[in-house]
């Protein structure tokens, strides 16, 4: 919210339901891949909800399971090598174990996906306008001309100059920022209830990133859809998200309102991440890096997966951090964390002011 | 405003001690060090002077049915100085010429024209043989910790090669290699391992050790932490900061992350389409930027402090993308995206100069500069 205006979630004129309705409910989701080294536990016991008119940010380091959890929504994993358990309900339909046909239907009507690399979703050999028009016709019985008009409208809506001319071009004739806009236009042409954006601005310059984030915020206001934003960039989360889910080694470790979590983290990992990021508006004397590196998902550490890197184990009686996996629990302040610390808020805030 | 220099001075001494303590030969070391040294870089001797540096790449361009010969004006008349112990940050959008600049200074690329003086010696036109001793003093750290190391060489070989090339540490090469690993916080026992056996952050440490092997004075770091995870990025930044102190290194530091630049650099040059549009001390650039492009960059940079009750910043959003460097706009290259552009901006190229009236130190290339203090919400 760089402007300080329009707190997302307020004053939404929605077309698809009312603001706050749950569109997507993920419950106890686990995703495991077979690999040469052994099973990869990419996602374990993950639960979250996406609500209309709200943006949920899923953050974590590379390999923490952010993309896998969202790809699972779209059924994009090879079923032979993947074991999925738990439940994903999209708009009332169960997706785990659903037929390919059900998935295909939902994929193009209820969910839109925007990836880091728009090249991977825009077909290189078809004109951009044509691709958007075809996506529209898959769900609407209209003539090609009507669909084309709709495609041009969508390109205009996402801020592409000369939309009629641009519609007739191929993806490679677009700049990176324009391709990302076209991708969003393609995603939104059928008014999806859920937009999943996986690192949508990571490859873009800051000035273009700001345009795209603004666009996603505006469109969300206009269409009232739910947005899941997957990113490793906490500053982006601070600017656009309502809710946040922090993942570490395939599991949720902290969940809550974005502005609360980012201003006062309750999990040692979230705290470590926040202290690792240098800010453009503040000069800190030193960055307090988290030591070590994230674990392999094939050989997860015992107990709390974060324990080899955590500085707070001594605050937990016994060796629980090493021996016992903490449950995701709800704190009195409403925050959810996966950590044995009894009073994390106190322990961590003492640390900050040290 | 930023921290006062005195406050920084005080904090530095003990933190540097910490840093040395923290230097244990473990797999991963956490560096705790203060980067803002009590350095008076403004008056330090000049180490690198770049003057009117130009690089045009000849390209063929398809226009309609014909093929035209044209040139990419990747770097188009830029000048700057890096002093002993200074870290100069280079920022700007993708394609503005940052990497080309670094490749010119390390002479991986030949300049079209201009001078690159290292301790007064112009290396722009030097032949490979004359360059050799200077190559030792100017080393590069790359963005990609995966492709910049030869996967078939052990770490020991990777670090030994530059020693052999420059005839350094004769007779004690192995010991020196181990020292280097220790210096960057890697376990010296791992000397016989291959790059694939290290994580991304550790590989970046190997790249840093390789650069340091030949005892350089100036490090050209092209996005050295961009490919790393946040937690690892902080480790590598702290390592670079510690090395900078211990070895009194100078840096040309390229990054797109304005938080990273603010943390590491003393001074900043902002590039747009092959030109420097604003250059000055970090304090002035962040708290009182004058060029519209610098202002737009700062305003667009996402900032984590927005959730911590800092006052809202002024919001500037540029339209579109930068134009092609093959056919840059006449006059001021930024004018096609600038909200202040007037006729003169298309006709006359604004020189990079000091604006006395602002009372600030930075140089700006703009016909209508204006100090804005509202773009970065300072946390005090
Ligand atoms: N098809 C697959 N087969 C085996 N392992 C996989 C597969 N897809 C993903 N993984 C593994 O699952 C883990 C989680 O991957 P995921 O792509 O979700 O990470 P991420 O959090 O999105 O990271 P990034 O920030 O790098 O995109 C990784 O260790 C990855 O190597
Ligand atoms: N060998 C080359 N031949 C032709 N054009 C080139 C060559 N190398 C670079 N360019 C062009 O020069 C311009 C500047 O490129 P450069 O790599 O220096 O940008 P950059 O600022 O480092 O961008 P990024 O942030 O994306 O790394 C770009 O338009 C690029 O396409
Ligand atoms: S459970 Fe223990 S090791 Fe894990 S984050 Fe909490 S304190 Fe640290
Ligand atoms: Mg991913
Ligand atoms: Mg570059």
mmCIF file of C-alpha atoms in Angstrom, chain A residues 1-4 60-63 175-178 202 204-211 213-214 232-239 258-259 262-263 269 273-294 309, chain B residues 2-3 7-8 11 28 30-36 93-94 199 229-235 237-238 256-260 262-263 282 286 293 296-297 300-308 312-313 315 317-321 337 376-379:
data_model
loop_
_atom_site.group_PDB
_atom_site.id
_atom_site.type_symbol
_atom_site.label_atom_id
_atom_site.label_comp_id
_atom_site.label_asym_id
_atom_site.label_seq_id
_atom_site.Cartn_x
_atom_site.Cartn_y
_atom_site.Cartn_z
ATOM 1 C CA UNK A 1 0.000 0.000 0.000
ATOM 2 C CA UNK A 2 2.495 2.528 -1.122
ATOM 3 C CA UNK A 3 -0.140 5.218 -1.250
ATOM 4 C CA UNK A 4 -1.459 4.595 2.171
ATOM 5 C CA UNK A 60 9.355 -18.746 2.093
ATOM 6 C CA UNK A 61 12.761 -19.479 0.687
ATOM 7 C CA UNK A 62 13.503 -21.391 -2.458
ATOM 8 C CA UNK A 63 12.349 -24.988 -2.176
ATOM 9 C CA UNK A 175 8.437 -6.562 -23.385
ATOM 10 C CA UNK A 176 8.644 -8.505 -20.120
ATOM 11 C CA UNK A 177 6.210 -6.214 -18.345
ATOM 12 C CA UNK A 178 3.747 -6.322 -21.233
ATOM 13 C CA UNK A 202 10.313 -11.390 -9.728
ATOM 14 C CA UNK A 204 10.681 -7.436 -13.626
ATOM 15 C CA UNK A 205 12.275 -4.092 -12.878
ATOM 16 C CA UNK A 206 11.027 -2.243 -9.799
ATOM 17 C CA UNK A 207 9.202 0.395 -11.791
ATOM 18 C CA UNK A 208 7.389 -2.279 -13.804
ATOM 19 C CA UNK A 209 6.888 -4.414 -10.702
ATOM 20 C CA UNK A 210 5.082 -1.500 -9.081
ATOM 21 C CA UNK A 211 2.809 -1.206 -12.134
ATOM 22 C CA UNK A 213 1.314 -4.983 -8.312
ATOM 23 C CA UNK A 214 -0.930 -1.934 -8.649
ATOM 24 C CA UNK A 232 10.030 -14.652 -1.547
ATOM 25 C CA UNK A 233 10.017 -10.866 -1.297
ATOM 26 C CA UNK A 234 8.777 -9.674 2.086
ATOM 27 C CA UNK A 235 8.694 -6.057 0.957
ATOM 28 C CA UNK A 236 6.205 -6.985 -1.770
ATOM 29 C CA UNK A 237 4.113 -8.776 0.847
ATOM 30 C CA UNK A 238 4.167 -5.675 3.023
ATOM 31 C CA UNK A 239 2.905 -3.591 0.115
ATOM 32 C CA UNK A 258 0.355 -9.636 7.031
ATOM 33 C CA UNK A 259 0.828 -6.352 8.807
ATOM 34 C CA UNK A 262 5.664 -8.432 9.428
ATOM 35 C CA UNK A 263 5.755 -5.872 12.167
ATOM 36 C CA UNK A 269 12.172 -18.170 11.294
ATOM 37 C CA UNK A 273 13.855 -13.571 7.542
ATOM 38 C CA UNK A 274 12.765 -10.082 8.477
ATOM 39 C CA UNK A 275 16.120 -9.265 9.988
ATOM 40 C CA UNK A 276 17.878 -10.492 6.858
ATOM 41 C CA UNK A 277 16.221 -7.981 4.550
ATOM 42 C CA UNK A 278 17.896 -4.596 4.156
ATOM 43 C CA UNK A 279 15.287 -1.890 3.737
ATOM 44 C CA UNK A 280 15.424 1.110 1.429
ATOM 45 C CA UNK A 281 13.984 3.328 4.137
ATOM 46 C CA UNK A 282 16.228 2.494 7.013
ATOM 47 C CA UNK A 283 19.899 2.052 7.710
ATOM 48 C CA UNK A 284 20.600 -0.852 9.942
ATOM 49 C CA UNK A 285 24.112 -1.353 11.195
ATOM 50 C CA UNK A 286 24.153 -5.022 10.451
ATOM 51 C CA UNK A 287 21.933 -7.647 8.958
ATOM 52 C CA UNK A 288 21.261 -10.464 11.351
ATOM 53 C CA UNK A 289 21.457 -13.348 8.963
ATOM 54 C CA UNK A 290 19.977 -16.724 9.812
ATOM 55 C CA UNK A 291 22.878 -19.138 10.011
ATOM 56 C CA UNK A 292 23.100 -22.244 7.850
ATOM 57 C CA UNK A 293 20.880 -23.113 4.934
ATOM 58 C CA UNK A 294 17.437 -24.680 4.471
ATOM 59 C CA UNK A 309 19.288 -22.813 12.439
ATOM 60 C CA UNK B 2 20.247 8.745 8.073
ATOM 61 C CA UNK B 3 22.387 7.895 11.018
ATOM 62 C CA UNK B 7 27.030 7.187 15.879
ATOM 63 C CA UNK B 8 28.355 4.862 13.235
ATOM 64 C CA UNK B 11 29.412 1.172 16.988
ATOM 65 C CA UNK B 28 28.746 -21.612 7.310
ATOM 66 C CA UNK B 30 27.541 -15.874 10.415
ATOM 67 C CA UNK B 31 29.319 -12.610 9.979
ATOM 68 C CA UNK B 32 28.368 -9.918 12.363
ATOM 69 C CA UNK B 33 29.905 -6.716 11.231
ATOM 70 C CA UNK B 34 29.024 -3.136 10.761
ATOM 71 C CA UNK B 35 29.490 -2.099 7.173
ATOM 72 C CA UNK B 36 29.595 1.654 7.548
ATOM 73 C CA UNK B 93 16.541 -0.892 -14.901
ATOM 74 C CA UNK B 94 17.362 -4.019 -16.800
ATOM 75 C CA UNK B 199 24.797 -24.861 -1.626
ATOM 76 C CA UNK B 229 17.674 -16.762 -0.844
ATOM 77 C CA UNK B 230 16.938 -13.974 1.590
ATOM 78 C CA UNK B 231 18.578 -15.624 4.586
ATOM 79 C CA UNK B 232 21.664 -16.563 2.572
ATOM 80 C CA UNK B 233 21.785 -13.149 0.930
ATOM 81 C CA UNK B 234 22.250 -11.569 4.346
ATOM 82 C CA UNK B 235 25.106 -13.955 5.144
ATOM 83 C CA UNK B 237 26.316 -9.332 2.384
ATOM 84 C CA UNK B 238 27.784 -9.542 5.865
ATOM 85 C CA UNK B 256 18.655 -3.789 -8.492
ATOM 86 C CA UNK B 257 17.573 -3.986 -4.864
ATOM 87 C CA UNK B 258 17.601 -0.500 -3.385
ATOM 88 C CA UNK B 259 17.682 -1.900 0.134
ATOM 89 C CA UNK B 260 20.817 -3.893 -0.638
ATOM 90 C CA UNK B 262 21.598 1.364 0.701
ATOM 91 C CA UNK B 263 23.045 -1.157 3.073
ATOM 92 C CA UNK B 282 23.956 7.645 -0.514
ATOM 93 C CA UNK B 286 17.891 8.363 -0.686
ATOM 94 C CA UNK B 293 13.905 8.793 -12.659
ATOM 95 C CA UNK B 296 10.389 7.072 -9.588
ATOM 96 C CA UNK B 297 12.762 4.228 -8.684
ATOM 97 C CA UNK B 300 8.382 2.154 -6.763
ATOM 98 C CA UNK B 301 10.681 0.106 -4.550
ATOM 99 C CA UNK B 302 8.540 -2.022 -2.274
ATOM 100 C CA UNK B 303 9.367 -1.415 1.347
ATOM 101 C CA UNK B 304 8.772 -3.631 4.297
ATOM 102 C CA UNK B 305 8.465 -0.680 6.616
ATOM 103 C CA UNK B 306 5.069 0.280 5.187
ATOM 104 C CA UNK B 307 3.494 -2.057 7.712
ATOM 105 C CA UNK B 308 5.422 -0.556 10.585
ATOM 106 C CA UNK B 312 2.928 7.041 3.504
ATOM 107 C CA UNK B 313 5.334 7.914 0.747
ATOM 108 C CA UNK B 315 3.604 7.668 -5.115
ATOM 109 C CA UNK B 317 4.354 5.427 -11.206
ATOM 110 C CA UNK B 318 6.119 5.451 -14.536
ATOM 111 C CA UNK B 319 4.277 4.377 -17.607
ATOM 112 C CA UNK B 320 5.564 1.716 -19.950
ATOM 113 C CA UNK B 321 9.043 0.299 -20.259
ATOM 114 C CA UNK B 337 8.449 8.444 -19.501
ATOM 115 C CA UNK B 376 11.498 7.081 1.129
ATOM 116 C CA UNK B 377 9.700 7.068 4.424
ATOM 117 C CA UNK B 378 12.682 7.251 6.737
ATOM 118 C CA UNK B 379 12.620 5.135 9.821
#
